mmCIF file of C-alpha atoms in Angstrom:
data_model
loop_
_atom_site.group_PDB
_atom_site.id
_atom_site.type_symbol
_atom_site.label_atom_id
_atom_site.label_comp_id
_atom_site.label_asym_id
_atom_site.label_seq_id
_atom_site.Cartn_x
_atom_site.Cartn_y
_atom_site.Cartn_z
ATOM 1 C CA UNK A 71 48.139 -31.484 13.066
ATOM 2 C CA UNK A 72 46.836 -35.101 13.303
ATOM 3 C CA UNK A 73 44.464 -36.461 11.390
ATOM 4 C CA UNK A 74 42.222 -37.180 14.030
ATOM 5 C CA UNK A 75 42.211 -33.318 14.606
ATOM 6 C CA UNK A 76 41.570 -32.562 10.993
ATOM 7 C CA UNK A 77 38.726 -34.728 10.819
ATOM 8 C CA UNK A 78 37.362 -33.076 13.863
ATOM 9 C CA UNK A 79 37.382 -29.798 12.241
ATOM 10 C CA UNK A 80 36.033 -30.865 8.854
ATOM 11 C CA UNK A 81 33.500 -32.664 10.599
ATOM 12 C CA UNK A 82 32.448 -29.499 12.878
ATOM 13 C CA UNK A 83 32.463 -27.437 9.555
ATOM 14 C CA UNK A 84 30.087 -29.848 8.067
ATOM 15 C CA UNK A 85 27.732 -29.644 10.712
ATOM 16 C CA UNK A 86 27.553 -25.684 10.562
ATOM 17 C CA UNK A 87 26.834 -26.144 6.938
ATOM 18 C CA UNK A 88 24.073 -28.296 7.122
ATOM 19 C CA UNK A 89 22.595 -26.416 10.003
ATOM 20 C CA UNK A 90 22.937 -23.084 7.680
ATOM 21 C CA UNK A 91 21.116 -25.018 4.777
ATOM 22 C CA UNK A 92 18.371 -26.240 7.247
ATOM 23 C CA UNK A 93 17.853 -22.578 8.727
ATOM 24 C CA UNK A 94 17.971 -21.489 5.072
ATOM 25 C CA UNK A 95 15.180 -23.703 3.821
ATOM 26 C CA UNK A 96 13.151 -23.576 7.129
ATOM 27 C CA UNK A 97 12.831 -19.375 6.419
ATOM 28 C CA UNK A 98 12.364 -19.934 2.905
ATOM 29 C CA UNK A 99 9.410 -22.223 3.946
ATOM 30 C CA UNK A 100 8.062 -19.732 6.410
ATOM 31 C CA UNK A 101 7.753 -17.155 4.335
ATOM 32 C CA UNK A 102 3.974 -16.323 3.607
ATOM 33 C CA UNK A 103 2.586 -17.069 0.242
ATOM 34 C CA UNK A 104 0.624 -14.462 -1.830
ATOM 35 C CA UNK A 105 -2.392 -16.223 -0.676
ATOM 36 C CA UNK A 106 -1.815 -15.903 3.071
ATOM 37 C CA UNK A 107 -0.836 -12.432 2.521
ATOM 38 C CA UNK A 108 -3.900 -11.293 0.731
ATOM 39 C CA UNK A 109 -6.211 -13.267 3.325
ATOM 40 C CA UNK A 110 -4.274 -12.026 6.457
ATOM 41 C CA UNK A 111 -4.830 -8.388 5.457
ATOM 42 C CA UNK A 112 -8.161 -8.241 3.153
ATOM 43 C CA UNK A 113 -10.021 -7.027 6.598
ATOM 44 C CA UNK A 114 -7.549 -4.028 7.132
ATOM 45 C CA UNK A 115 -8.010 -2.636 3.342
ATOM 46 C CA UNK A 116 -10.963 -1.349 2.231
ATOM 47 C CA UNK A 117 -12.797 0.206 -1.147
ATOM 48 C CA UNK A 118 -13.419 3.924 -0.737
ATOM 49 C CA UNK A 119 -15.959 6.067 -2.367
ATOM 50 C CA UNK A 120 -16.149 10.133 -2.279
ATOM 51 C CA UNK A 121 -19.325 11.334 -3.739
ATOM 52 C CA UNK A 122 -20.791 14.815 -4.399
ATOM 53 C CA UNK A 123 -24.151 15.815 -5.770
ATOM 54 C CA UNK A 124 -22.944 18.251 -8.038
ATOM 55 C CA UNK A 125 -19.640 16.275 -9.607
ATOM 56 C CA UNK A 126 -20.869 12.326 -8.920
ATOM 57 C CA UNK A 127 -18.598 9.818 -7.472
ATOM 58 C CA UNK A 128 -14.886 9.280 -7.043
ATOM 59 C CA UNK A 129 -13.720 5.315 -6.021
ATOM 60 C CA UNK A 130 -10.242 4.152 -4.856
ATOM 61 C CA UNK A 131 -8.861 2.358 -1.887
ATOM 62 C CA UNK A 132 -7.862 2.976 2.028
ATOM 63 C CA UNK A 133 -6.300 1.104 4.387
ATOM 64 C CA UNK A 134 -6.182 1.042 8.519
ATOM 65 C CA UNK A 135 -3.183 1.873 10.194
ATOM 66 C CA UNK A 136 -4.203 1.802 13.897
ATOM 67 C CA UNK A 137 -6.851 0.475 16.220
ATOM 68 C CA UNK A 138 -8.419 3.546 16.620
ATOM 69 C CA UNK A 139 -9.904 3.491 12.938
ATOM 70 C CA UNK A 140 -7.273 5.770 11.185
ATOM 71 C CA UNK A 141 -7.198 5.422 7.494
ATOM 72 C CA UNK A 142 -4.844 6.460 4.657
ATOM 73 C CA UNK A 143 -5.308 7.076 0.882
ATOM 74 C CA UNK A 144 -4.334 9.443 -1.566
ATOM 75 C CA UNK A 145 -5.583 12.718 -1.703
ATOM 76 C CA UNK A 146 -6.907 12.922 -5.287
ATOM 77 C CA UNK A 147 -9.572 10.409 -4.461
ATOM 78 C CA UNK A 148 -11.081 12.863 -1.647
ATOM 79 C CA UNK A 149 -10.868 15.868 -3.839
ATOM 80 C CA UNK A 150 -11.435 16.816 -7.335
ATOM 81 C CA UNK A 151 -10.488 19.689 -9.731
ATOM 82 C CA UNK A 152 -12.660 22.509 -11.111
ATOM 83 C CA UNK A 153 -11.137 25.246 -13.402
ATOM 84 C CA UNK A 154 -7.712 24.511 -11.840
ATOM 85 C CA UNK A 155 -9.301 24.787 -8.213
ATOM 86 C CA UNK A 156 -9.265 21.770 -5.866
ATOM 87 C CA UNK A 157 -12.548 21.025 -4.115
ATOM 88 C CA UNK A 158 -13.816 18.541 -1.404
ATOM 89 C CA UNK A 159 -16.265 16.097 -2.132
ATOM 90 C CA UNK A 160 -19.161 16.204 0.536
ATOM 91 C CA UNK A 161 -19.357 12.415 1.805
ATOM 92 C CA UNK A 162 -16.680 9.958 2.215
ATOM 93 C CA UNK A 163 -17.443 5.935 2.743
ATOM 94 C CA UNK A 164 -15.738 2.724 3.030
ATOM 95 C CA UNK A 165 -16.728 -0.897 2.356
ATOM 96 C CA UNK A 166 -15.090 -3.982 3.604
ATOM 97 C CA UNK A 167 -14.943 -7.172 1.098
ATOM 98 C CA UNK A 168 -17.263 -9.125 3.016
ATOM 99 C CA UNK A 169 -19.863 -6.424 3.092
ATOM 100 C CA UNK A 170 -22.369 -4.743 0.752
ATOM 101 C CA UNK A 171 -22.961 -2.033 2.360
ATOM 102 C CA UNK A 172 -20.842 1.279 2.908
ATOM 103 C CA UNK A 173 -19.941 2.871 5.953
ATOM 104 C CA UNK A 174 -19.597 6.500 6.592
ATOM 105 C CA UNK A 175 -15.687 7.724 7.261
ATOM 106 C CA UNK A 176 -14.722 11.290 7.799
ATOM 107 C CA UNK A 177 -11.910 13.266 6.158
ATOM 108 C CA UNK A 178 -9.463 14.381 8.806
ATOM 109 C CA UNK A 179 -6.857 16.138 6.561
ATOM 110 C CA UNK A 180 -5.147 15.678 3.345
ATOM 111 C CA UNK A 181 -2.411 17.178 1.224
ATOM 112 C CA UNK A 182 -2.581 17.459 -2.686
ATOM 113 C CA UNK A 183 1.296 17.862 -3.319
ATOM 114 C CA UNK A 184 1.868 14.584 -0.958
ATOM 115 C CA UNK A 185 -1.048 13.146 -2.370
ATOM 116 C CA UNK A 186 -1.887 11.732 0.971
ATOM 117 C CA UNK A 187 -5.403 12.075 2.768
ATOM 118 C CA UNK A 188 -6.206 10.775 6.193
ATOM 119 C CA UNK A 189 -9.665 9.513 7.364
ATOM 120 C CA UNK A 190 -11.293 7.708 10.279
ATOM 121 C CA UNK A 191 -14.217 5.596 10.654
ATOM 122 C CA UNK A 192 -17.227 7.376 11.964
ATOM 123 C CA UNK A 193 -18.605 4.490 14.154
ATOM 124 C CA UNK A 194 -16.005 3.782 16.802
ATOM 125 C CA UNK A 195 -17.421 0.887 18.203
ATOM 126 C CA UNK A 196 -16.363 -0.978 15.223
ATOM 127 C CA UNK A 197 -13.082 -3.116 15.882
ATOM 128 C CA UNK A 198 -10.399 -2.875 13.024
ATOM 129 C CA UNK A 199 -7.396 -4.524 12.357
ATOM 130 C CA UNK A 200 -4.653 -2.487 11.238
ATOM 131 C CA UNK A 201 -2.071 -3.173 8.752
ATOM 132 C CA UNK A 202 1.650 -3.856 10.303
ATOM 133 C CA UNK A 203 3.898 -0.929 8.942
ATOM 134 C CA UNK A 204 7.137 -1.743 7.391
ATOM 135 C CA UNK A 205 10.296 0.515 6.953
ATOM 136 C CA UNK A 206 10.474 1.692 3.386
ATOM 137 C CA UNK A 207 13.947 3.134 3.770
ATOM 138 C CA UNK A 208 15.053 -0.577 3.750
ATOM 139 C CA UNK A 209 13.834 -1.165 0.498
ATOM 140 C CA UNK A 210 15.985 -2.574 -2.247
ATOM 141 C CA UNK A 211 15.614 -3.159 -6.158
ATOM 142 C CA UNK A 212 14.175 -6.583 -6.824
ATOM 143 C CA UNK A 213 12.439 -7.035 -3.644
ATOM 144 C CA UNK A 214 8.930 -8.643 -4.123
ATOM 145 C CA UNK A 215 5.880 -6.461 -3.449
ATOM 146 C CA UNK A 216 2.024 -6.864 -3.701
ATOM 147 C CA UNK A 217 -0.737 -4.361 -4.359
ATOM 148 C CA UNK A 218 -4.158 -4.879 -2.979
ATOM 149 C CA UNK A 219 -6.636 -2.423 -4.123
ATOM 150 C CA UNK A 220 -10.280 -1.875 -5.519
ATOM 151 C CA UNK A 221 -9.416 -2.355 -9.051
ATOM 152 C CA UNK A 222 -11.864 -0.716 -11.446
ATOM 153 C CA UNK A 223 -14.285 -0.553 -8.527
ATOM 154 C CA UNK A 224 -14.869 -4.233 -9.152
ATOM 155 C CA UNK A 225 -13.722 -5.091 -5.339
ATOM 156 C CA UNK A 226 -10.161 -5.794 -3.814
ATOM 157 C CA UNK A 227 -8.000 -7.795 -5.831
ATOM 158 C CA UNK A 228 -4.076 -8.451 -5.501
ATOM 159 C CA UNK A 229 -1.040 -8.132 -8.142
ATOM 160 C CA UNK A 230 2.596 -8.844 -7.935
ATOM 161 C CA UNK A 231 5.469 -7.527 -8.751
ATOM 162 C CA UNK A 232 8.959 -6.333 -7.791
ATOM 163 C CA UNK A 233 10.671 -3.060 -7.010
ATOM 164 C CA UNK A 234 12.138 -1.387 -9.624
ATOM 165 C CA UNK A 235 13.758 1.723 -7.833
ATOM 166 C CA UNK A 236 13.529 1.955 -4.072
ATOM 167 C CA UNK A 237 13.448 5.764 -4.190
ATOM 168 C CA UNK A 238 12.875 8.224 -6.995
ATOM 169 C CA UNK A 239 11.867 11.696 -7.704
ATOM 170 C CA UNK A 240 9.110 11.781 -10.498
ATOM 171 C CA UNK A 241 7.414 15.102 -11.359
ATOM 172 C CA UNK A 242 3.702 13.994 -11.983
ATOM 173 C CA UNK A 243 0.688 16.537 -12.482
ATOM 174 C CA UNK A 244 3.316 19.572 -12.041
ATOM 175 C CA UNK A 245 4.645 18.621 -8.667
ATOM 176 C CA UNK A 246 7.940 16.316 -7.965
ATOM 177 C CA UNK A 247 7.199 13.548 -5.776
ATOM 178 C CA UNK A 248 9.283 11.036 -3.640
ATOM 179 C CA UNK A 249 8.133 7.679 -4.897
ATOM 180 C CA UNK A 250 8.866 3.857 -4.929
ATOM 181 C CA UNK A 251 8.795 2.466 -8.787
ATOM 182 C CA UNK A 252 7.516 -1.066 -8.896
ATOM 183 C CA UNK A 253 6.827 -3.318 -11.724
ATOM 184 C CA UNK A 254 2.977 -3.887 -10.975
ATOM 185 C CA UNK A 255 -0.086 -3.928 -12.715
ATOM 186 C CA UNK A 256 -2.679 -1.401 -11.499
ATOM 187 C CA UNK A 257 -5.785 0.250 -12.893
ATOM 188 C CA UNK A 258 -8.244 3.140 -11.859
ATOM 189 C CA UNK A 259 -9.559 2.306 -8.241
ATOM 190 C CA UNK A 260 -5.945 0.967 -7.113
ATOM 191 C CA UNK A 261 -5.259 4.529 -5.965
ATOM 192 C CA UNK A 262 -4.567 4.774 -2.376
ATOM 193 C CA UNK A 263 -4.252 1.018 -1.990
ATOM 194 C CA UNK A 264 -1.847 -0.863 -0.076
ATOM 195 C CA UNK A 265 1.906 -1.829 -1.178
ATOM 196 C CA UNK A 266 2.740 -4.709 0.868
ATOM 197 C CA UNK A 267 6.255 -6.481 0.951
ATOM 198 C CA UNK A 268 7.210 -10.027 1.016
ATOM 199 C CA UNK A 269 6.118 -10.356 4.528
ATOM 200 C CA UNK A 270 2.793 -8.406 4.288
ATOM 201 C CA UNK A 271 3.816 -5.432 5.829
ATOM 202 C CA UNK A 272 2.966 -2.379 4.597
ATOM 203 C CA UNK A 273 5.677 -0.481 2.810
ATOM 204 C CA UNK A 274 3.718 2.357 0.435
ATOM 205 C CA UNK A 275 0.395 3.277 -0.717
ATOM 206 C CA UNK A 276 -0.507 3.163 -4.847
ATOM 207 C CA UNK A 277 -0.807 6.502 -6.306
ATOM 208 C CA UNK A 278 -0.395 6.887 -10.028
ATOM 209 C CA UNK A 279 0.774 5.616 -13.440
ATOM 210 C CA UNK A 280 2.760 7.815 -15.947
ATOM 211 C CA UNK A 281 2.088 8.522 -19.629
ATOM 212 C CA UNK A 282 4.408 8.686 -22.430
ATOM 213 C CA UNK A 283 5.201 11.319 -24.853
ATOM 214 C CA UNK A 284 2.120 10.751 -26.888
ATOM 215 C CA UNK A 285 -0.334 10.852 -23.679
ATOM 216 C CA UNK A 286 -0.645 6.950 -23.450
ATOM 217 C CA UNK A 287 -0.627 5.170 -20.195
ATOM 218 C CA UNK A 288 2.453 3.174 -19.509
ATOM 219 C CA UNK A 289 1.159 0.175 -17.984
ATOM 220 C CA UNK A 290 3.014 -2.711 -15.982
ATOM 221 C CA UNK A 291 4.550 0.416 -13.949
ATOM 222 C CA UNK A 292 3.363 1.821 -10.886
ATOM 223 C CA UNK A 293 4.326 4.679 -8.754
ATOM 224 C CA UNK A 294 3.640 4.318 -4.835
ATOM 225 C CA UNK A 295 4.116 6.846 -1.875
ATOM 226 C CA UNK A 296 6.842 5.461 0.498
ATOM 227 C CA UNK A 297 5.041 4.425 4.023
ATOM 228 C CA UNK A 298 7.651 6.566 6.001
ATOM 229 C CA UNK A 299 6.562 9.745 4.183
ATOM 230 C CA UNK A 300 2.724 8.706 4.730
ATOM 231 C CA UNK A 301 3.285 7.985 8.509
ATOM 232 C CA UNK A 302 5.546 11.254 8.932
ATOM 233 C CA UNK A 303 2.532 13.111 7.769
ATOM 234 C CA UNK A 304 -0.136 11.344 9.627
ATOM 235 C CA UNK A 305 1.809 12.111 12.681
ATOM 236 C CA UNK A 306 2.609 15.952 11.866
ATOM 237 C CA UNK A 307 1.097 18.551 13.736
ATOM 238 C CA UNK A 308 -2.045 20.523 11.959
#
């Protein structure tokens, strides 16, 4: 092979490598920042309050998943137990991050074993922005994730972590549950909140923390319901 042909081949290879590097850098630069993800999605996630005159109040988080005002959250926020029996709260309300007052929502259905509840905003004249839904079956260990929730009922905040195990069966409260294990900091009020991937897509909802053998809460590890499980339940016929 002549030197000119070899030079052309190496020249083409060099151009291909340069293009690949440019595309890689461009892809990195186009990935949204944590700040972008928070502010792009903050109006799709709400504080949730469940109340009853006899039992008091329960606080958590919910998120819109369609333009019709459908919300998803945890069943343990909209229910409570007395003497081992599950009861419903009497009223359910949500509050947007930029509002002071709560808005009424209706409980559509719930499943205690799955720990999923579906609600709908009562005022159908309100235009809502749903979160974009991801695919939890594609998750891998090490993926970056963000949790947005009503931490300690102080309002919506964000924490960042990674996926430890994409799919895990954990027995919690006597029920075996299919969950995502994340390296995340969550607290009371985060329940039902959004688990977002590095592109801001909804891939799960936060549900619980575990305890060690002494009964102490294990901090820094959060368990979330895969969004595919949530959407299957939402779409299932009653």
